[in-house]
Backbone as a chain_set.jsonl record, in Angstrom:
{"seq": "XXXXXXXXXXXXXXXXXXXXXXXXXXXXXXXXXXXXXXXXXXXXXXXXXXXXXXXXXXXXXXXXXXXXXXXXXXXXXXXXXXXXXXXXXXXXXXXXXXXXXXXXX", "coords": {"N": [[6.214, 23.153, -10.072], [3.518, 22.391, -10.642], [3.591, 19.919, -9.419], [3.815, 20.588, -6.747], [1.341, 21.818, -6.364], [-0.36, 19.622, -6.821], [0.401, 17.95, -4.712], [-0.352, 19.556, -2.551], [-3.117, 19.583, -2.966], [-3.783, 16.892, -2.507], [-2.95, 16.489, 0.139], [-4.446, 18.3, 1.613], [-7.127, 17.747, 1.285], [-9.849, 15.549, 2.155], [-10.403, 12.163, 1.448], [-12.68, 9.606, 0.402], [-12.7, 6.345, 1.845], [-12.959, 4.23, 0.018], [-11.879, 5.391, -2.22], [-9.195, 5.578, -1.791], [-7.215, 3.759, -2.869], [-7.099, 4.39, -5.612], [-6.316, 7.112, -5.549], [-3.915, 6.804, -4.247], [-2.455, 5.392, -6.184], [-2.301, 7.373, -8.13], [-0.806, 9.261, -6.675], [1.662, 7.866, -6.398], [2.353, 7.593, -9.106], [2.736, 10.281, -9.863], [4.852, 10.906, -8.139], [6.888, 9.153, -9.048], [7.121, 10.015, -11.71], [7.885, 12.706, -11.413], [10.38, 12.341, -10.205], [11.778, 10.916, -12.226], [11.784, 12.784, -14.327], [13.145, 14.943, -13.157], [15.666, 13.828, -12.652], [16.348, 13.008, -15.15], [16.624, 10.425, -16.089], [15.602, 7.003, -16.627], [13.414, 5.5, -14.214], [14.273, 3.171, -11.732], [13.354, -0.048, -10.261], [14.459, -0.098, -7.676], [14.775, 2.609, -7.141], [12.059, 3.301, -7.073], [11.216, 1.902, -4.783], [12.76, 3.205, -2.815], [11.727, 5.803, -3.032], [9.059, 5.373, -2.243], [9.451, 4.71, 0.432], [10.684, 7.023, 1.383], [8.824, 9.042, 0.862], [6.04, 8.631, 2.18], [2.492, 7.833, 1.901], [0.225, 10.563, 2.32], [-1.822, 11.326, 5.211], [-4.409, 11.79, 4.369], [-5.0, 10.012, 2.337], [-4.536, 7.496, 3.282], [-4.95, 4.924, 5.629], [-3.224, 4.546, 7.684], [-2.408, 2.04, 8.411], [0.179, -0.246, 8.482], [1.975, -2.182, 6.013], [3.401, -5.376, 5.38], [5.235, -7.337, 3.294], [3.15, -7.045, 1.452], [0.903, -7.495, 3.023], [-1.551, -6.395, 5.254], [-1.182, -5.233, 8.641], [-3.267, -6.03, 10.334], [-4.277, -8.262, 8.981], [-2.06, -9.937, 9.112], [-1.931, -10.371, 11.885], [-4.368, -11.731, 12.294], [-3.958, -14.039, 10.714], [-1.765, -15.154, 12.086], [-2.916, -15.768, 14.577], [-4.882, -17.578, 13.731], [-3.325, -19.657, 12.57], [-1.911, -20.436, 14.798], [-3.773, -21.752, 16.253], [-4.641, -23.796, 14.508], [-2.496, -25.435, 12.583], [-2.754, -26.626, 10.124], [-5.033, -25.81, 8.214], [-8.232, -26.555, 6.682], [-9.243, -26.615, 3.18], [-11.541, -25.062, 2.903], [-11.406, -23.456, 5.2], [-9.043, -22.098, 4.606], [-9.874, -20.685, 2.369], [-11.823, -19.034, 3.509], [-10.21, -17.545, 5.302], [-8.627, -16.219, 3.432], [-10.524, -14.558, 2.198], [-11.323, -12.939, 4.386], [-8.92, -11.691, 4.983], [-8.512, -10.233, 2.741], [-7.192, -11.411, 0.518], [-6.016, -13.238, -2.388], [-7.229, -16.439, -3.403]], "CA": [[5.095, 23.946, -9.581], [2.289, 21.596, -10.656], [3.756, 18.865, -8.427], [3.514, 21.177, -5.446], [-0.111, 21.998, -6.325], [-0.986, 18.31, -6.675], [0.655, 17.497, -3.345], [-1.208, 20.372, -1.681], [-4.493, 19.123, -3.136], [-3.953, 15.574, -1.879], [-2.74, 16.551, 1.584], [-5.41, 19.175, 2.287], [-8.491, 17.234, 1.113], [-10.138, 14.22, 2.693], [-10.949, 11.279, 0.432], [-13.409, 8.45, 0.91], [-11.842, 5.16, 1.981], [-12.993, 3.44, -1.214], [-11.101, 6.096, -3.241], [-7.787, 5.636, -1.396], [-6.284, 3.039, -3.75], [-6.929, 5.161, -6.848], [-5.537, 8.317, -5.276], [-2.564, 6.339, -3.937], [-1.796, 5.099, -7.459], [-2.007, 8.676, -8.716], [0.287, 9.822, -5.875], [2.9, 7.188, -6.772], [2.659, 7.938, -10.494], [3.287, 11.641, -9.85], [6.142, 10.846, -7.457], [7.849, 8.515, -9.94], [7.315, 10.866, -12.882], [8.667, 13.867, -10.991], [11.762, 11.901, -9.983], [12.379, 10.568, -13.517], [11.997, 14.016, -15.095], [14.172, 15.765, -12.512], [16.971, 13.166, -12.788], [16.543, 12.791, -16.588], [16.955, 9.013, -16.322], [14.472, 6.124, -16.278], [13.367, 5.151, -12.793], [14.465, 1.735, -11.513], [12.567, -0.564, -9.141], [15.085, 0.31, -6.413], [14.377, 4.012, -6.956], [10.646, 3.313, -6.665], [11.165, 1.474, -3.388], [13.311, 4.279, -1.984], [10.775, 6.919, -3.038], [7.902, 5.005, -1.406], [9.87, 4.784, 1.833], [11.012, 8.405, 1.737], [7.621, 9.864, 0.764], [4.851, 7.798, 2.403], [1.214, 8.464, 1.58], [-0.301, 11.468, 3.354], [-2.921, 10.761, 6.008], [-5.689, 11.961, 3.676], [-5.248, 8.891, 1.415], [-3.985, 6.285, 3.886], [-5.544, 4.696, 6.94], [-2.165, 4.441, 8.675], [-2.059, 0.649, 8.689], [1.385, -0.624, 7.764], [1.94, -3.457, 5.31], [4.653, -6.104, 5.283], [5.047, -8.328, 2.239], [1.826, -6.758, 0.886], [-0.166, -7.875, 3.953], [-1.805, -5.423, 6.309], [-0.875, -5.742, 9.98], [-4.439, -6.724, 10.874], [-4.327, -9.571, 8.332], [-0.971, -10.744, 9.668], [-2.336, -10.793, 13.236], [-5.426, -12.733, 12.153], [-3.345, -15.272, 10.229], [-0.941, -15.72, 13.163], [-3.833, -16.376, 15.552], [-5.523, -18.733, 13.102], [-2.374, -20.757, 12.412], [-1.492, -20.943, 16.106], [-4.833, -22.677, 16.666], [-4.64, -24.943, 13.597], [-1.415, -25.231, 11.617], [-3.124, -27.22, 8.841], [-6.463, -25.581, 7.987], [-8.829, -27.179, 5.499], [-9.35, -25.706, 2.038], [-12.62, -24.114, 3.192], [-10.874, -22.494, 6.168], [-8.085, -21.262, 3.888], [-10.644, -19.771, 1.517], [-12.423, -18.042, 4.401], [-9.133, -16.661, 5.762], [-8.233, -15.38, 2.303], [-11.563, -13.535, 2.031], [-11.278, -12.02, 5.521], [-7.666, -10.935, 4.921], [-8.475, -9.575, 1.432], [-6.146, -12.03, -0.268], [-6.502, -14.145, -3.428], [-7.095, -17.852, -3.067]], "C": [[3.816, 23.126, -9.548], [2.363, 20.445, -9.663], [3.422, 19.355, -7.037], [2.006, 21.371, -5.3], [-0.832, 20.669, -6.129], [-0.799, 17.79, -5.25], [-0.226, 18.259, -2.361], [-2.657, 19.9, -1.762], [-4.756, 17.795, -2.45], [-3.863, 15.684, -0.367], [-3.788, 17.387, 2.304], [-6.854, 18.703, 2.15], [-8.633, 15.876, 1.78], [-10.826, 13.401, 1.611], [-11.67, 10.122, 1.095], [-12.481, 7.237, 0.914], [-11.816, 4.354, 0.69], [-12.211, 4.106, -2.35], [-9.599, 6.088, -2.953], [-6.866, 4.95, -2.394], [-6.065, 3.802, -5.052], [-6.081, 6.397, -6.648], [-4.098, 7.934, -4.918], [-1.788, 6.031, -5.217], [-1.411, 6.393, -8.178], [-0.827, 9.338, -8.005], [1.623, 9.201, -6.295], [3.314, 7.536, -8.199], [3.304, 9.325, -10.568], [4.68, 11.661, -9.211], [7.217, 10.275, -8.38], [8.149, 9.402, -11.146], [8.17, 12.079, -12.536], [10.139, 13.491, -10.822], [12.458, 11.618, -11.318], [12.683, 11.818, -14.34], [13.12, 14.841, -14.482], [15.565, 15.156, -12.661], [17.341, 12.909, -14.243], [17.053, 11.388, -16.902], [15.714, 8.188, -16.011], [14.55, 5.71, -14.817], [13.449, 3.624, -12.648], [13.558, 1.257, -10.379], [13.152, -0.172, -7.777], [14.739, 1.764, -6.108], [12.933, 4.109, -6.484], [10.504, 2.947, -5.187], [11.651, 2.587, -2.467], [12.361, 5.474, -1.911], [9.553, 6.615, -2.172], [8.248, 5.1, 0.071], [10.111, 6.222, 2.272], [9.779, 9.304, 1.76], [6.377, 8.99, 0.951], [3.585, 8.567, 2.05], [0.819, 9.436, 2.684], [-1.504, 10.843, 4.046], [-4.26, 10.857, 5.291], [-6.006, 10.811, 2.724], [-4.717, 7.57, 1.968], [-4.57, 6.132, 5.276], [-4.506, 4.494, 8.035], [-1.73, 3.027, 8.987], [-0.863, 0.244, 7.831], [1.2, -1.972, 7.076], [3.34, -4.046, 5.298], [4.416, -7.243, 4.311], [3.63, -8.258, 1.672], [0.673, -7.254, 1.747], [-0.319, -6.786, 5.006], [-1.523, -6.063, 7.663], [-2.062, -6.502, 10.568], [-4.561, -8.121, 10.268], [-3.246, -10.483, 8.882], [-1.316, -11.255, 11.066], [-3.376, -11.91, 13.158], [-4.852, -14.068, 11.684], [-2.5, -15.939, 11.316], [-1.81, -16.411, 14.207], [-4.437, -17.653, 14.983], [-4.569, -19.911, 12.997], [-1.812, -21.246, 13.74], [-2.512, -21.941, 16.65], [-4.787, -23.952, 15.828], [-3.594, -24.698, 12.518], [-1.77, -25.735, 10.225], [-4.619, -27.038, 8.586], [-6.943, -26.286, 6.714], [-8.905, -26.155, 4.373], [-10.444, -24.67, 2.256], [-12.158, -23.036, 4.171], [-9.871, -21.546, 5.507], [-8.812, -20.232, 3.025], [-11.276, -18.667, 2.356], [-11.374, -17.044, 4.904], [-8.703, -15.704, 4.652], [-9.24, -14.253, 2.092], [-11.469, -12.49, 3.138], [-10.045, -11.131, 5.451], [-7.499, -10.204, 3.588], [-7.324, -10.071, 0.577], [-6.798, -12.882, -1.365], [-6.318, -15.574, -2.958], [-7.249, -18.668, -4.327]], "O": [[3.096, 23.146, -8.549], [1.341, 20.028, -9.119], [2.821, 18.634, -6.24], [1.451, 21.118, -4.231], [-1.796, 20.587, -5.368], [-1.732, 17.253, -4.654], [-0.784, 17.666, -1.439], [-3.346, 19.826, -0.745], [-5.826, 17.589, -1.876], [-4.631, 15.033, 0.342], [-3.998, 17.199, 3.502], [-7.729, 19.222, 2.844], [-7.655, 15.147, 1.946], [-11.73, 13.893, 0.936], [-11.324, 9.707, 2.201], [-11.585, 7.128, 0.077], [-10.764, 3.844, 0.303], [-11.91, 3.45, -3.348], [-8.812, 6.544, -3.783], [-5.824, 5.508, -2.74], [-4.939, 3.85, -5.547], [-5.223, 6.706, -7.475], [-3.164, 8.664, -5.251], [-0.609, 6.365, -5.328], [-0.33, 6.493, -8.76], [0.05, 9.908, -8.653], [2.599, 9.917, -6.523], [4.496, 7.749, -8.468], [4.305, 9.512, -11.259], [5.578, 12.354, -9.691], [8.311, 10.827, -8.49], [9.303, 9.524, -11.556], [9.078, 12.436, -13.286], [11.031, 14.229, -11.241], [13.599, 12.032, -11.52], [13.731, 11.896, -14.981], [13.957, 15.382, -15.205], [16.546, 15.89, -12.784], [18.499, 12.627, -14.551], [17.81, 11.185, -17.851], [14.867, 8.611, -15.226], [15.638, 5.588, -14.256], [12.77, 2.888, -13.363], [13.046, 2.075, -9.615], [12.402, 0.058, -6.828], [14.446, 2.114, -4.965], [12.616, 4.905, -5.599], [9.77, 3.595, -4.44], [11.019, 2.875, -1.451], [12.207, 6.085, -0.854], [9.066, 7.486, -1.452], [7.419, 5.526, 0.876], [9.783, 6.597, 3.397], [9.691, 10.221, 2.577], [5.723, 8.644, -0.033], [3.601, 9.791, 1.916], [1.054, 9.162, 3.861], [-2.128, 9.928, 3.509], [-5.164, 10.073, 5.58], [-7.162, 10.643, 2.335], [-4.476, 6.631, 1.21], [-4.673, 7.107, 6.019], [-4.865, 4.291, 9.195], [-0.784, 2.824, 9.748], [-0.891, 0.376, 6.607], [0.383, -2.793, 7.493], [4.334, -3.325, 5.216], [3.489, -8.032, 4.493], [2.993, -9.285, 1.441], [-0.437, -7.419, 1.241], [0.666, -6.315, 5.575], [-1.612, -7.281, 7.815], [-1.872, -7.52, 11.234], [-4.915, -9.067, 10.972], [-3.485, -11.671, 9.098], [-1.04, -12.407, 11.403], [-3.276, -12.911, 13.868], [-5.227, -15.117, 12.207], [-2.521, -17.163, 11.448], [-1.485, -17.505, 14.668], [-4.498, -18.679, 15.66], [-4.948, -21.043, 13.298], [-1.286, -22.357, 13.811], [-2.17, -22.852, 17.405], [-4.882, -25.056, 16.364], [-3.783, -23.854, 11.642], [-1.153, -25.318, 9.244], [-5.391, -27.987, 8.72], [-6.164, -26.568, 5.804], [-8.66, -24.968, 4.587], [-10.297, -23.52, 1.841], [-12.469, -21.857, 4.003], [-9.845, -20.351, 5.801], [-8.42, -19.066, 2.959], [-11.268, -17.501, 1.962], [-11.623, -15.839, 4.928], [-8.447, -14.526, 4.901], [-8.849, -13.114, 1.834], [-11.527, -11.291, 2.867], [-10.104, -9.956, 5.813], [-6.446, -9.616, 3.338], [-6.578, -9.287, -0.009], [-7.982, -13.208, -1.284], [-5.386, -15.888, -2.218], [-7.172, -19.895, -4.281]]}, "num_chains": 1, "name": "protein.A"}
């Protein structure tokens, strides 16, 4: 019952973009906890992956941009364009690309 209320609260409200990551973490925590309690077994990494795929974030806490290998599609496009121009960027260029793509360097 409380899981249904939490899901209703997340899906019916709009959240600020800067709050998305926190609400997403809360969403995943609730999803994993509900699954572990209902199955009465600890949740495995494979279960987590399957749950994330089966129950994606609602539009209220996600901008709709897909990620592959933890990179947003926009970052992947930018990196592909950058490396097609220069396959061996300098350290300064790499640092700049990392900042623009929101990656660690």
